[in-house]
Coordinates of C-alpha atoms in Angstrom, one line a residue:
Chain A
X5 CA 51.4 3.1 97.6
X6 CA 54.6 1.8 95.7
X7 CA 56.8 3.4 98.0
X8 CA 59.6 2.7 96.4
X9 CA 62.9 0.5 97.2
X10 CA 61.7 -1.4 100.2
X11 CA 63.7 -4.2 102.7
X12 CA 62.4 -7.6 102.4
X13 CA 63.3 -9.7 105.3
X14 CA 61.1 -13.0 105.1
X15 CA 61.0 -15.7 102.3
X16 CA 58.9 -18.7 101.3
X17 CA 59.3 -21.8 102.6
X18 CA 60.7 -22.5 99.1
X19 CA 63.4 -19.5 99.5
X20 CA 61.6 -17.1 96.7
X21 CA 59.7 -14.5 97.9
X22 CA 56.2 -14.1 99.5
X23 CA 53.9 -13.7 96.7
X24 CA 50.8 -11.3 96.9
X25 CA 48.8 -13.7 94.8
X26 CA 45.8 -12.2 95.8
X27 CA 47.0 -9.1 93.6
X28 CA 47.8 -11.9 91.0
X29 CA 51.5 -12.0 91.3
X30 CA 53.5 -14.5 90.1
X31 CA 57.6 -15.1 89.1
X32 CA 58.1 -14.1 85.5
X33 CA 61.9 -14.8 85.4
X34 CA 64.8 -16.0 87.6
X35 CA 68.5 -15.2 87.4
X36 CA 70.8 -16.3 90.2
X37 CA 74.0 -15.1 90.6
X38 CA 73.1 -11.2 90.7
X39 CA 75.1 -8.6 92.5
X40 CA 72.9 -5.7 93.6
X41 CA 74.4 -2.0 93.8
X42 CA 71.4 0.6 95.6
X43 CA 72.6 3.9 95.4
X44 CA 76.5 4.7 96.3
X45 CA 76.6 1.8 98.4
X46 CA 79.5 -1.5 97.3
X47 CA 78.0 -4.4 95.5
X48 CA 76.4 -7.0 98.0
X49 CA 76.0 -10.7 96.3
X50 CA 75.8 -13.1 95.8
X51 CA 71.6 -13.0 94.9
X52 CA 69.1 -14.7 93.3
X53 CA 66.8 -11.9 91.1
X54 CA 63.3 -12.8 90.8
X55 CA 60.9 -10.8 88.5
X56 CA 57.4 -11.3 88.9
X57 CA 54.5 -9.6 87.7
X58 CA 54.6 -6.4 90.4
X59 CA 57.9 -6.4 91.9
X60 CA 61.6 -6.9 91.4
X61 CA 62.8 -8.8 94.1
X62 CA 66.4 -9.6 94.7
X63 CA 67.3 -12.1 97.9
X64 CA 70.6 -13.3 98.9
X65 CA 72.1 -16.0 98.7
X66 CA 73.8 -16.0 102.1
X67 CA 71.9 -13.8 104.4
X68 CA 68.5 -15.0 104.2
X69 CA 66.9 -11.9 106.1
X70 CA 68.5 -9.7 103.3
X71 CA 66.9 -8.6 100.4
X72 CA 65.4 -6.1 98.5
X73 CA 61.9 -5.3 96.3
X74 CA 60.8 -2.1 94.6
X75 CA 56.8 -2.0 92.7
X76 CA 57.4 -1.9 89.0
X77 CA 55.0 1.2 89.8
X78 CA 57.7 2.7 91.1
X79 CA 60.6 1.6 88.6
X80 CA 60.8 5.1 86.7
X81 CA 63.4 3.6 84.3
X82 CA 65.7 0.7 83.3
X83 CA 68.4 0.3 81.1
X84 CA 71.1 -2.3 80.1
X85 CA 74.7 -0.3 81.2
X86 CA 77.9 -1.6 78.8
X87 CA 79.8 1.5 79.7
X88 CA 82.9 0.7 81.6
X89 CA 83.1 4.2 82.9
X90 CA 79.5 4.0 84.5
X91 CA 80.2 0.6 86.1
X92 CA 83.1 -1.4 85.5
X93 CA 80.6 -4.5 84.9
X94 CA 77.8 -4.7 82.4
X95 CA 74.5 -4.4 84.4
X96 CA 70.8 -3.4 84.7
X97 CA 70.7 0.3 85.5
X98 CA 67.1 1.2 87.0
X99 CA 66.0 4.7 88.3
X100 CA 63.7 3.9 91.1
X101 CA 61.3 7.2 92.6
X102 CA 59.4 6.1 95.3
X103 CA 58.1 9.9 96.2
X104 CA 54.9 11.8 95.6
X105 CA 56.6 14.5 93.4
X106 CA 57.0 17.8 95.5
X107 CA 59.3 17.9 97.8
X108 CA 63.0 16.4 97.3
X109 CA 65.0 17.9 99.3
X110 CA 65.4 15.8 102.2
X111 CA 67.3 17.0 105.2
X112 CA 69.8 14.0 105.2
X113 CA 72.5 12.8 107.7
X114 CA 76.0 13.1 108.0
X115 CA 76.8 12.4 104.0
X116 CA 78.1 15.6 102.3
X117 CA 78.1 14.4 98.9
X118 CA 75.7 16.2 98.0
X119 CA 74.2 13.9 95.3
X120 CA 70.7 13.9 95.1
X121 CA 70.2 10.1 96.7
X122 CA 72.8 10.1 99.3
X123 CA 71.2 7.8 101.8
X124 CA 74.7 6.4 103.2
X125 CA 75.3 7.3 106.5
X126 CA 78.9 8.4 107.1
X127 CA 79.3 4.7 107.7
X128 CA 78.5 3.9 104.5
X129 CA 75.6 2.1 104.9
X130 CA 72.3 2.5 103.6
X131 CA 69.5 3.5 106.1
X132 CA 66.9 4.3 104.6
X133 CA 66.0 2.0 101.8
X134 CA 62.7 4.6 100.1
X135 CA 65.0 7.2 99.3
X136 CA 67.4 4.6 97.0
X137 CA 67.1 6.4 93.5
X138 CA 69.7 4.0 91.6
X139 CA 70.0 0.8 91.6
X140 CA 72.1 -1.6 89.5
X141 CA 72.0 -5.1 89.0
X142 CA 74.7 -7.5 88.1
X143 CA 74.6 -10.8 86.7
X144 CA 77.6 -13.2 86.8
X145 CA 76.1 -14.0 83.9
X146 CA 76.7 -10.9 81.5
X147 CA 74.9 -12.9 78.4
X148 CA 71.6 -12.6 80.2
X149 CA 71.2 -9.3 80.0
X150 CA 69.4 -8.5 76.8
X151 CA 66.5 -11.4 77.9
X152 CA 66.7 -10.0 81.1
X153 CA 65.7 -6.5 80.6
X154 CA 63.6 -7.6 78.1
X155 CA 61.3 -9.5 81.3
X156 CA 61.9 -6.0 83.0
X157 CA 59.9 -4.1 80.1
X158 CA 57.3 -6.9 79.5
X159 CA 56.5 -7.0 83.5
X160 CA 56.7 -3.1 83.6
X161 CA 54.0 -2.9 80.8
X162 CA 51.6 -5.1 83.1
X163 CA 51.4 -2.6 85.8
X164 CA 50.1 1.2 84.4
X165 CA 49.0 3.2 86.5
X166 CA 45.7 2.6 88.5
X167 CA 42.6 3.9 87.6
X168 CA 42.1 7.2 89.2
X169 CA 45.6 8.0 90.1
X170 CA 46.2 11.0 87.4
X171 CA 42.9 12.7 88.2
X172 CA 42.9 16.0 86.7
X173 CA 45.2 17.3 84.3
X174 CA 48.6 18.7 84.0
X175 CA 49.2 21.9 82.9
X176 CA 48.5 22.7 79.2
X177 CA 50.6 25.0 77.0
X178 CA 49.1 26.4 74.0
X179 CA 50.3 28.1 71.3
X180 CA 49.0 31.9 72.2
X181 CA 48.3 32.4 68.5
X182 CA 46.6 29.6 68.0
X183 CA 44.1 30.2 70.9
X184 CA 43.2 33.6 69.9
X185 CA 42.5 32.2 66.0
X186 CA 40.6 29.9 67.4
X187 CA 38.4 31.6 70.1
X188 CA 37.6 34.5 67.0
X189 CA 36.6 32.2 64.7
X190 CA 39.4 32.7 62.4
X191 CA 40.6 31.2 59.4
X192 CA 42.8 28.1 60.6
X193 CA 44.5 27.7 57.6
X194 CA 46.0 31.6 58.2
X195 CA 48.3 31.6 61.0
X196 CA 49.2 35.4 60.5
X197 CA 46.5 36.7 62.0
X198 CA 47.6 40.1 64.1
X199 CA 46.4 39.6 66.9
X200 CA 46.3 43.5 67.8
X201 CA 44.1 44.5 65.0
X202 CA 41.5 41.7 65.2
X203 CA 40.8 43.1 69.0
X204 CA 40.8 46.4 67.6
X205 CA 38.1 45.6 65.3
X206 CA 35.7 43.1 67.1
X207 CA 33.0 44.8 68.6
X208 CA 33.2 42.2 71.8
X209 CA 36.7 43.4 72.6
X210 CA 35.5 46.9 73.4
X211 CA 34.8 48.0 76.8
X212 CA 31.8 47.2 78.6
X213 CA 29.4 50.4 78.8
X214 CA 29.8 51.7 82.8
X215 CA 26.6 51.5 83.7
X216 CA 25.9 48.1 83.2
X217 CA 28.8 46.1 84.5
X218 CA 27.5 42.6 84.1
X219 CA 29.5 39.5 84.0
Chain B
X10 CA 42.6 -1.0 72.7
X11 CA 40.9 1.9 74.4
X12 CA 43.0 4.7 75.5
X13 CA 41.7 8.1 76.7
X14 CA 41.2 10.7 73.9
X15 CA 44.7 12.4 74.2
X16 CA 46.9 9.5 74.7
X17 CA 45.7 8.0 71.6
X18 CA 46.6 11.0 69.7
X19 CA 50.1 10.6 71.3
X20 CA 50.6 7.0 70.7
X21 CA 49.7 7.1 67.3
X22 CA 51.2 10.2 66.4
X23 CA 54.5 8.1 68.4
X24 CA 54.3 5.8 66.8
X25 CA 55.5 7.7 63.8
X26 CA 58.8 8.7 64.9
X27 CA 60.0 5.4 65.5
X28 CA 64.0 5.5 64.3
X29 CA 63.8 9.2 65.0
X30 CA 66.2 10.2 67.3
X31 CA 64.0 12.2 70.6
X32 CA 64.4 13.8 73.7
X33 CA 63.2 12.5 76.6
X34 CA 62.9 14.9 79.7
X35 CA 61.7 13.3 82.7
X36 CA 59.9 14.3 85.9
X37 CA 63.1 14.3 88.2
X38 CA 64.7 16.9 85.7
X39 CA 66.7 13.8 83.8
X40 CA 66.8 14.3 79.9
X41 CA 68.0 11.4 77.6
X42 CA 68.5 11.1 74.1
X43 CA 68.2 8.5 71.8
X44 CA 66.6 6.6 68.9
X45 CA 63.0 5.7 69.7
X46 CA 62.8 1.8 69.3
X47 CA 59.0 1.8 70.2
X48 CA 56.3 3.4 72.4
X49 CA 52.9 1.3 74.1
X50 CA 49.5 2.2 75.2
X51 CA 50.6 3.4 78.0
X52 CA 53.2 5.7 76.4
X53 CA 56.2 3.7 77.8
X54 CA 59.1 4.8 75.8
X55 CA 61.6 2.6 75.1
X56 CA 65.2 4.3 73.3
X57 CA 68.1 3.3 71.8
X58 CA 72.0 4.1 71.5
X59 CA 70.9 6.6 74.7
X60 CA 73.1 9.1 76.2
X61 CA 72.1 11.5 78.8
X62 CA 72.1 15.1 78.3
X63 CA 73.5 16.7 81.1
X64 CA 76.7 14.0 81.8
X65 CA 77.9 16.3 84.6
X66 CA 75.0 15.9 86.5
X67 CA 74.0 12.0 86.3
X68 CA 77.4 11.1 85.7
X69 CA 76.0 7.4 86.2
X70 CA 73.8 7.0 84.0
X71 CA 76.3 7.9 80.6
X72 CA 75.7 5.5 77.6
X73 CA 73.6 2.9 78.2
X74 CA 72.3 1.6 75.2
X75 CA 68.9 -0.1 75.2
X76 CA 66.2 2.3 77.8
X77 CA 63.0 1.7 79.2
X78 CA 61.0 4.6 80.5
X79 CA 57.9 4.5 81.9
X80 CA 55.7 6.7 80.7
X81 CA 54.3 8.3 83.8
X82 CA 57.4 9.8 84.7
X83 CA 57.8 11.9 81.5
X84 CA 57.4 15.7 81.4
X85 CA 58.5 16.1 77.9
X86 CA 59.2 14.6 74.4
X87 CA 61.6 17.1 72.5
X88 CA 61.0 16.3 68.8
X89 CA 63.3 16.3 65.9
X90 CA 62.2 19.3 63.9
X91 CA 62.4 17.5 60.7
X92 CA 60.1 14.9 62.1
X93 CA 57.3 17.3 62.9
X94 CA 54.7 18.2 60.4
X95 CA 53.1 20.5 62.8
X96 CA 50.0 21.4 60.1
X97 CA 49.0 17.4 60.6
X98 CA 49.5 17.9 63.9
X99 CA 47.5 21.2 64.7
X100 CA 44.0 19.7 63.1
X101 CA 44.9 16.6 64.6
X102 CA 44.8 18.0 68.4
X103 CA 42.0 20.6 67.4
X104 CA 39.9 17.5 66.4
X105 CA 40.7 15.8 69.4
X106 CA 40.0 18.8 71.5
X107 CA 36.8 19.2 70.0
X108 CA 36.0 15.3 70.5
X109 CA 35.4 14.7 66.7

């Protein structure tokens, strides 16, 4: 599926990246000049960010087997970070889960940290690139950042959730109270209902007769 | 705009505590706060003036101030309790529930 962060290693022949058009996906925004941050790791630029309609892609500028896309499917969260003590630089901070739920506690390598996306190995580099949970990107360019995470949240609203992926339902919680009013019949409007004598009084609470233990 | 029986009920009734300030508890256990700016069809969230709940443990995330979440990874909405009039509310779900 998404999958999460992945490693992009080939480009087209114009140096952007290889579109899926047959999923209809085309570049929504540019910004060159981006720093990228995944997880713990140090800042790697510079890069050229491309947004298109499914992916954040980020390539760089000097290595051109190096870069880096995550499915906005898989993009839990993005924000625009102004606080020094986060990140000395004013940036896009994105959340990125590329898991099916369950199980998170990965048996990792070497790193003791402890943190909950500590992919580094004790080399400090990054090895496995689905398991990146944070990632932070940093325009030279500070002043783009309002129109930039604006393109974030207008290509993240064209990419819900397919058809068929949430079948069945989560679990409900209900109000006790209001489930027993409502399976008796009561009164909606009267939310004091004791609960112990309506059972005590309606005859289908009583115990079934011995003999005939239907249902 | 179609939207499945529920999730209308909870954009519209979202809709109506835009400028309130919420709770939102994702998935992965993180809970941020802030002013809800606005909320789509798909239940997207975006806040405002955020700050996470728990600093200690997403020490990276503290105040960022505009937030986009998508709305499939969100467990919860905690509600302001002055912004809950939860009579409206109550015949608004048992309506939907009954598909009226």
């Amino acid at each position: 599926m998404a999958g999460g962060l992945v490693s992009v290693t080939e480009r087209s022949e114009h140096g952007g990246p290889c579109l899926d058009t047959a999923n209809e996906e085309s570049v929504a925004h540019i910004q060159p000049s981006v720093g990228i941050v995944l997880g713990e790791s140090s800042v790697q630029q510079p890069g050229t960010l491309y947004v298109t309609t499914r992916r954040l892609v980020w390539l760089s500028d000097d290595d051109l087997e190096c870069g880096y896309a995550v499915n906005f499917l898989s993009l839990t969260m993005h924000a625009i970070s102004r606080d020094q003590d986060a990140y000395p630089q004013p940036c896009i901070y994105t959340q990125i889960d590329g898991c099916d739920d369950e199980d998170e506690e990965y048996e990792e390598n070497g790193t003791d940290d402890g943190a909950d996306d500590e992919v580094l190995d004790n080399r400090g580099i990054i090895d496995d690139f689905s398991r990146v949970t944070e990632m932070r990107l940093i325009p030279t360019d500070a002043s783009s950042l309002d129109h930039l995470f604006q393109v974030l949240c207008d290509c993240a609203a064209l990419n819900p959730d397919p058809e068929g992926e949430q079948e069945g339902e989560g679990e409900w919680f209900f109000d006790q109270h209001e489930v027993m009013s409502n399976v008796i019949g009561g009164d909606h409007a009267n939310n004091h209902i004791d609960l112990a004598e309506l059972l005590m009084q309606d005859p289908r609470f009583e115990d079934a007769d011995e003999e005939e233990s239907e249902e | 705009m179609l939207l499945p029986g529920f999730a209308m009920l909870f954009f519209s009734y979202f809709k109506e505590l835009v400028g309130k300030e919420v709770t939102v508890e994702l998935k992965n256990d993180l809970a941020i706060t802030g002013i809800l700016h606005s909320v789509d069809q798909y239940l997207n969230i975006k806040l405002e003036n955020t700050r996470v709940v728990d600093e200690a443990k997403y020490p990276h995330m503290l105040s960022v101030k505009n937030c986009f979440i998508r709305g499939s990874v969100v467990r919860y909405v905690q509600l302001p309790p002055d912004g809950v009039d939860v009579d409206i509310l109550h015949d608004a779900t048992r309506r939907e529930a009954r598909g009226a």
